Coordinates of C-alpha atoms and ligand atoms in Angstrom, one line a residue:
M1 CA -1.4 -5.2 -22.1
T2 CA -2.3 -1.9 -21.6
T3 CA 0.3 1.2 -22.5
R4 CA -2.0 3.9 -21.5
I5 CA -0.6 6.7 -19.5
P6 CA -2.1 7.4 -16.4
V7 CA -3.5 10.8 -15.7
Y8 CA -4.7 12.4 -12.1
D9 CA -8.0 10.7 -12.2
D10 CA -6.2 7.3 -12.0
L11 CA -4.5 8.2 -8.3
V12 CA -7.9 9.3 -7.2
A13 CA -9.2 5.8 -8.1
A14 CA -6.0 4.1 -6.5
S15 CA -7.2 5.7 -3.2
K16 CA -10.0 4.4 -3.5
V17 CA -8.9 1.0 -4.4
L18 CA -6.1 1.2 -1.6
G19 CA -8.8 2.4 1.2
K20 CA -8.1 1.5 4.4
M21 CA -5.7 -1.3 2.7
A22 CA -2.9 1.0 2.9
H23 CA -1.3 3.1 5.7
R24 CA -1.5 6.8 5.9
T25 CA 2.1 7.3 7.0
P26 CA 3.1 10.0 8.9
V27 CA 4.6 13.2 8.1
L28 CA 7.3 14.3 10.3
T29 CA 9.7 17.5 10.6
S30 CA 12.9 18.3 12.3
L31 CA 13.9 21.3 13.6
T32 CA 17.6 20.4 13.4
M33 CA 17.1 20.7 9.5
N34 CA 15.1 23.0 9.4
R35 CA 17.5 25.1 11.4
R36 CA 20.4 23.6 9.2
L37 CA 18.6 24.6 5.8
D38 CA 17.1 27.6 6.9
A39 CA 14.0 25.8 5.3
Q40 CA 10.7 24.2 6.8
V41 CA 11.1 20.3 5.6
F42 CA 8.5 17.4 5.8
F43 CA 9.1 14.3 5.4
K44 CA 6.6 11.4 4.2
C45 CA 7.3 8.2 6.1
E46 CA 6.6 5.4 3.5
N47 CA 9.6 3.6 5.3
L48 CA 6.5 2.8 7.3
Q49 CA 4.4 1.5 4.7
R50 CA 3.0 -2.0 4.8
I51 CA 6.0 -4.0 3.8
G52 CA 8.0 -1.0 4.7
A53 CA 8.0 0.5 1.2
F54 CA 5.8 2.8 -0.8
K55 CA 5.4 0.2 -3.3
F56 CA 2.5 -1.9 -1.7
R57 CA 0.3 1.1 -3.2
G58 CA 1.4 0.1 -6.9
G59 CA 1.3 -3.4 -6.3
Y60 CA -1.9 -3.6 -4.5
N61 CA -3.9 -1.1 -7.2
A62 CA -2.5 -3.2 -10.0
V63 CA -3.3 -6.8 -8.3
A64 CA -7.1 -5.4 -7.4
N65 CA -7.6 -4.0 -11.2
L66 CA -7.0 -7.3 -12.5
S67 CA -10.4 -9.0 -14.1
A68 CA -11.5 -12.1 -12.2
E69 CA -10.2 -14.3 -14.7
Q70 CA -6.2 -12.8 -14.4
R71 CA -6.8 -12.8 -10.4
K72 CA -8.2 -16.7 -10.8
A73 CA -5.0 -17.6 -12.6
G74 CA -2.5 -15.8 -10.8
V75 CA 0.0 -13.0 -11.2
V76 CA 4.0 -13.3 -11.3
A77 CA 6.8 -10.7 -10.5
F78 CA 10.6 -10.8 -10.8
S79 CA 12.6 -8.6 -7.9
S80 CA 14.7 -9.5 -5.0
G81 CA 13.4 -6.3 -3.5
N82 CA 10.7 -4.5 -2.3
H83 CA 8.6 -5.3 -5.4
A84 CA 8.1 -8.9 -4.7
Q85 CA 7.4 -8.5 -1.2
A86 CA 4.5 -5.5 -2.4
I87 CA 3.5 -8.0 -5.2
A88 CA 2.8 -11.5 -2.8
L89 CA 1.0 -9.3 0.0
A90 CA -1.1 -7.6 -2.0
S91 CA -1.8 -11.0 -3.7
K92 CA -2.2 -12.7 -0.3
L93 CA -5.3 -10.0 0.8
L94 CA -6.8 -10.0 -2.3
G95 CA -6.8 -13.5 -2.4
V96 CA -4.4 -14.2 -5.4
A97 CA -1.9 -16.4 -6.2
A98 CA 1.8 -14.9 -6.6
T99 CA 4.8 -16.5 -8.0
I100 CA 8.1 -14.3 -7.5
V101 CA 11.3 -14.6 -9.6
M102 CA 14.6 -14.2 -7.1
P103 CA 17.7 -15.1 -7.8
H104 CA 18.7 -17.7 -5.9
D105 CA 21.3 -16.0 -4.0
A106 CA 18.7 -13.2 -2.5
P107 CA 19.3 -11.9 0.9
E108 CA 17.6 -14.9 3.1
A109 CA 15.8 -12.0 5.0
K110 CA 14.0 -10.7 1.8
V111 CA 13.0 -14.4 0.4
A112 CA 11.7 -15.5 3.9
A113 CA 9.6 -12.4 4.3
T114 CA 8.1 -12.7 0.5
R115 CA 7.3 -16.2 1.6
G116 CA 6.1 -15.6 4.7
Y117 CA 3.2 -13.6 2.9
G118 CA 2.7 -16.7 1.0
A119 CA 4.5 -16.7 -2.2
R120 CA 5.3 -19.1 -4.2
I121 CA 9.7 -18.5 -5.1
V122 CA 11.1 -19.7 -8.6
S123 CA 14.7 -19.0 -8.0
Y124 CA 17.4 -18.8 -10.8
D125 CA 21.0 -18.4 -11.5
R126 CA 22.1 -14.6 -12.0
Q127 CA 24.7 -15.7 -14.3
T128 CA 23.2 -18.3 -16.4
E129 CA 20.0 -17.7 -16.7
D130 CA 17.2 -14.7 -17.7
R131 CA 14.9 -13.9 -15.2
E132 CA 12.6 -11.6 -17.7
Q133 CA 12.6 -15.4 -19.8
I134 CA 11.2 -17.4 -16.9
A135 CA 8.8 -14.7 -16.1
Q136 CA 7.4 -14.9 -19.7
S137 CA 7.4 -18.8 -19.7
L138 CA 5.6 -18.5 -16.3
V139 CA 2.6 -16.5 -18.3
Q140 CA 2.7 -18.7 -21.5
E141 CA 2.7 -21.7 -19.4
Q142 CA 0.6 -20.9 -16.9
G143 CA -1.6 -17.7 -17.6
L144 CA 0.3 -15.9 -14.9
T145 CA -0.1 -11.9 -15.2
L146 CA 3.2 -10.3 -15.2
I147 CA 3.0 -7.0 -12.9
P148 CA 6.2 -5.1 -13.9
P149 CA 7.4 -2.8 -10.6
Y150 CA 7.5 0.4 -12.7
D151 CA 6.3 0.3 -16.4
H152 CA 2.4 0.1 -15.8
P153 CA -0.3 2.4 -15.6
D154 CA -2.1 0.7 -12.3
V155 CA 1.7 0.9 -10.2
I156 CA 2.0 5.0 -11.2
A157 CA -1.3 5.6 -9.5
G158 CA -0.7 3.6 -6.8
Q159 CA 2.7 4.7 -6.1
G160 CA 1.3 8.6 -6.8
T161 CA -1.2 8.2 -4.1
A162 CA 1.5 8.6 -1.5
V163 CA 2.3 12.3 -3.2
K164 CA -1.7 13.0 -3.1
E165 CA -1.8 12.1 0.6
F166 CA 1.4 13.9 1.5
L167 CA 0.1 17.6 -0.5
E168 CA -3.5 16.7 1.6
D169 CA -1.6 16.8 4.6
V170 CA 1.1 19.7 4.2
G171 CA -0.6 21.8 2.0
P172 CA 1.1 23.3 -1.2
L173 CA 5.3 23.3 -1.5
D174 CA 7.9 25.0 -3.1
A175 CA 9.8 21.8 -4.1
L176 CA 9.8 18.0 -3.6
F177 CA 12.4 15.7 -3.5
I178 CA 11.6 11.8 -4.9
P179 CA 13.7 9.0 -4.9
M180 CA 14.0 7.5 -8.6
G181 CA 14.8 4.3 -10.2
G182 CA 12.7 3.3 -13.1
G183 CA 10.5 6.3 -12.2
G184 CA 7.2 5.0 -11.3
L185 CA 7.1 6.8 -8.3
L186 CA 8.6 10.0 -9.6
S187 CA 5.6 9.9 -12.2
G188 CA 3.0 8.9 -9.9
S189 CA 4.3 12.3 -7.7
L190 CA 4.4 14.5 -10.8
L191 CA 0.8 13.4 -11.1
A192 CA 0.1 14.8 -7.6
A193 CA 1.9 17.2 -7.8
Q194 CA 0.4 18.8 -10.9
A195 CA -3.0 18.8 -9.5
L196 CA -2.5 19.5 -5.9
S197 CA 0.7 22.0 -6.3
P198 CA 0.9 22.6 -9.9
D199 CA 3.9 25.3 -9.2
C200 CA 5.9 22.9 -6.8
A201 CA 9.5 21.9 -8.4
V202 CA 9.4 18.0 -8.5
Y203 CA 12.8 16.8 -8.2
G204 CA 13.9 13.1 -8.9
V205 CA 17.0 12.0 -7.1
E206 CA 19.2 8.9 -8.1
P207 CA 22.2 8.0 -7.1
L208 CA 25.5 9.3 -9.1
A209 CA 26.8 5.8 -10.4
G210 CA 23.5 5.3 -12.0
N211 CA 22.4 8.6 -13.6
D212 CA 20.6 7.3 -16.5
G213 CA 17.4 9.0 -15.2
Q214 CA 19.6 12.2 -15.7
Q215 CA 20.8 11.9 -18.8
S216 CA 17.6 10.7 -20.3
F217 CA 16.2 14.3 -19.1
R218 CA 19.1 15.7 -20.6
K219 CA 18.8 14.5 -23.9
G220 CA 14.9 14.0 -24.0
E221 CA 14.9 10.2 -24.9
I222 CA 15.4 7.3 -22.9
V223 CA 19.1 6.4 -22.3
H224 CA 20.5 2.7 -21.5
I225 CA 23.0 2.2 -18.9
A226 CA 25.3 -1.0 -17.8
P227 CA 24.0 -2.2 -14.3
P228 CA 25.4 0.4 -12.0
N229 CA 26.9 0.0 -8.8
S230 CA 25.4 2.2 -5.8
I231 CA 24.1 0.9 -2.5
A232 CA 20.9 2.5 -3.2
D233 CA 20.0 -1.2 -4.5
G234 CA 16.5 -0.1 -5.1
A235 CA 17.2 2.3 -7.8
L236 CA 19.6 0.3 -9.9
A237 CA 17.1 0.3 -13.3
Q238 CA 19.1 0.9 -16.2
G239 CA 16.8 2.8 -18.1
L240 CA 13.4 4.6 -17.5
G241 CA 10.0 3.2 -19.1
K242 CA 8.2 3.6 -21.7
L243 CA 5.3 5.2 -19.2
T244 CA 7.3 6.9 -16.9
F245 CA 9.7 8.5 -19.0
P246 CA 7.4 10.8 -20.7
I247 CA 5.5 12.3 -17.6
I248 CA 8.9 13.1 -16.2
K249 CA 9.9 14.6 -19.3
Q250 CA 6.7 16.6 -19.3
Y251 CA 6.3 17.4 -15.6
A252 CA 9.7 17.1 -13.7
R253 CA 11.7 20.0 -12.9
D254 CA 15.2 18.4 -13.3
I255 CA 17.1 14.8 -12.0
L256 CA 19.7 15.4 -9.4
T257 CA 22.3 12.9 -8.1
V258 CA 23.9 11.9 -5.3
T259 CA 26.8 9.6 -3.8
D260 CA 26.7 6.8 -1.6
E261 CA 28.5 9.0 0.8
Q262 CA 25.4 11.4 1.3
L263 CA 23.1 8.4 1.3
V264 CA 25.0 7.1 4.3
E265 CA 25.2 10.2 5.8
A266 CA 21.3 11.1 5.9
M267 CA 20.6 7.7 7.0
R268 CA 22.6 8.5 9.7
F269 CA 20.7 11.7 10.5
F270 CA 17.2 9.8 10.2
A271 CA 18.7 7.3 13.0
T272 CA 20.3 9.4 15.3
R273 CA 18.3 12.4 15.1
M274 CA 14.6 11.5 14.5
K275 CA 14.9 7.8 15.4
I276 CA 13.9 6.3 11.9
V277 CA 15.2 3.4 10.0
V278 CA 15.3 4.4 6.6
E279 CA 17.1 2.1 3.9
P280 CA 19.8 3.9 1.6
T281 CA 17.5 4.0 -1.5
G282 CA 14.9 5.9 0.7
C283 CA 17.7 8.6 1.2
L284 CA 18.1 9.7 -2.3
G285 CA 15.9 12.7 -2.0
A286 CA 16.8 13.3 1.5
A287 CA 20.2 13.4 0.5
A288 CA 20.0 15.8 -2.3
A289 CA 18.0 18.2 0.2
F290 CA 20.7 17.8 2.8
N291 CA 23.4 18.8 0.3
E292 CA 21.4 21.7 -1.2
A293 CA 21.7 20.0 -4.9
V294 CA 19.6 23.4 -5.9
P295 CA 18.7 26.3 -3.6
V296 CA 15.6 25.5 -0.8
K297 CA 16.5 28.3 1.6
G298 CA 13.6 29.9 2.9
Q299 CA 11.2 27.3 1.1
R300 CA 8.8 24.2 1.6
I301 CA 10.1 21.3 0.8
G302 CA 8.7 18.0 0.8
V303 CA 11.0 14.9 1.0
L304 CA 9.9 11.7 0.3
L305 CA 11.1 9.1 2.4
S306 CA 10.5 5.5 -0.1
G307 CA 11.3 3.0 2.0
G308 CA 13.4 1.3 5.2
N309 CA 14.2 -2.3 4.6
V310 CA 17.6 -2.4 5.0
D311 CA 19.5 -6.0 6.3
L312 CA 20.7 -5.4 9.8
S313 CA 24.2 -6.2 9.6
A314 CA 24.7 -3.8 6.5
Y315 CA 22.6 -1.0 8.4
A316 CA 24.8 -1.7 11.3
G317 CA 27.9 -0.9 9.3
F318 CA 26.8 2.1 7.7
L319 CA 25.8 3.6 10.8
Q320 CA 29.3 2.5 12.5
A321 CA 31.8 3.7 9.3
Ligands
PLP1 C1 11.3 0.7 -5.8 C2 12.1 1.9 -5.0 C3 12.4 3.0 -5.5 C4 12.4 3.8 -7.2 O1 10.9 3.3 -7.6 P1 10.7 3.4 -9.2 O2 9.2 3.6 -9.0 O3 11.4 2.5 -9.6 O4 11.6 4.7 -9.4 C5 12.5 3.4 -4.7 N1 13.0 3.6 -3.1 C6 12.7 2.8 -2.7 C7 12.6 1.6 -1.4 C8 12.1 1.5 -4.0 O5 12.1 0.1 -3.4

C-alpha cells in the first residue's frame, strides 16, 4: 500500500490516463449571480460528469494504475454513495471485477445503479457489522485490492484533474470554493491551483454540523468527530486523511462551513435559475460563495459543483419546502 503524497505531476499523469474516458465538463455562468455578488462567478459542473459526480475521475485513475496481477484479482470498495458507482463503472470500463460493500438499507436507486455497472454487491447490517472489517476479509481471503474513497494518491490525483481543467478553461482565479468530506477533492484541487493559479485563495467547504476539517485546520492536526447529521451525505467523513490533511494544511486558505438551509437555497437557485440538478453535497462550495462566507466582491471566483446524485423524492422535498 503506497502512502506517497501526490504532487502536480501526478495530476498531469492522471489527465492522460483519463483521456477521453471522463467528460471535460462544462463551465457555466449566471448573470443573476454575478450581479447579486458583484463578482464574476464560474461554475465547474461535475454534476454532469459520468456517474453524476467527480468521483469517477479518482476511481478510474486508481483502478487504471493497478498492476496486471491486481486487476486480475479485482477490487473492493465500501461506500453507499458516489464512490461505489465510480469504482463500479471504472472497473467495468477496465475489465476488472468490482465488489462493493454496502449497507443493506442503502437507497434502492444507488444499489441498482451500482449493480447496473456490473459490480457484485456485498450487503451488511449497519447496526451489527463493520464494513471495513468485511472489506478487509475480502482483501485477505480473495486477494482483492481495496480502493479507499479519498486517502489514496491516485484517487487524489484523479480528483484534482477537475480543477486542472477548470483553470485551463477559465484562466487564473482569485478564489475557489470546493466541497469537502475526507478532502480528496480539495487536496487534488489545491495541487492544481498551486500549479496553475498560485495566487488563488482555495477554500474547502463542509457542513457546519460536521466541521472536523475546520477544527483540524485550525488545530494543525487531524480531529475526529462523531458521525455528523447533515443533508450533505457525501461529506459526512469523520476525519481528514493522512495524505489529504498535509496538503490541505499547507495550501488551503481556510475551511468554511455552511448550514443545511444554505445548501437548500443553493439547490433551489440551480434548479430555477440555471436549470441544473445539484445534490446537497454538491452545493457546499456554492453556498459558501453565495452567502459571502469570505468577501468576493469584484473578484473572479470559481465554484466546483461536485455532484448531482439526489434521490428524486428527496429532491422534490428540498425544492418545495
Ligand atoms: C465524495 C463527495 C464529496 C467529498 O469529496 P472528498 O474527496 O471526500 O472530500 C463532495 N461532493 C460529492 C458530490 C461527493 O460525492
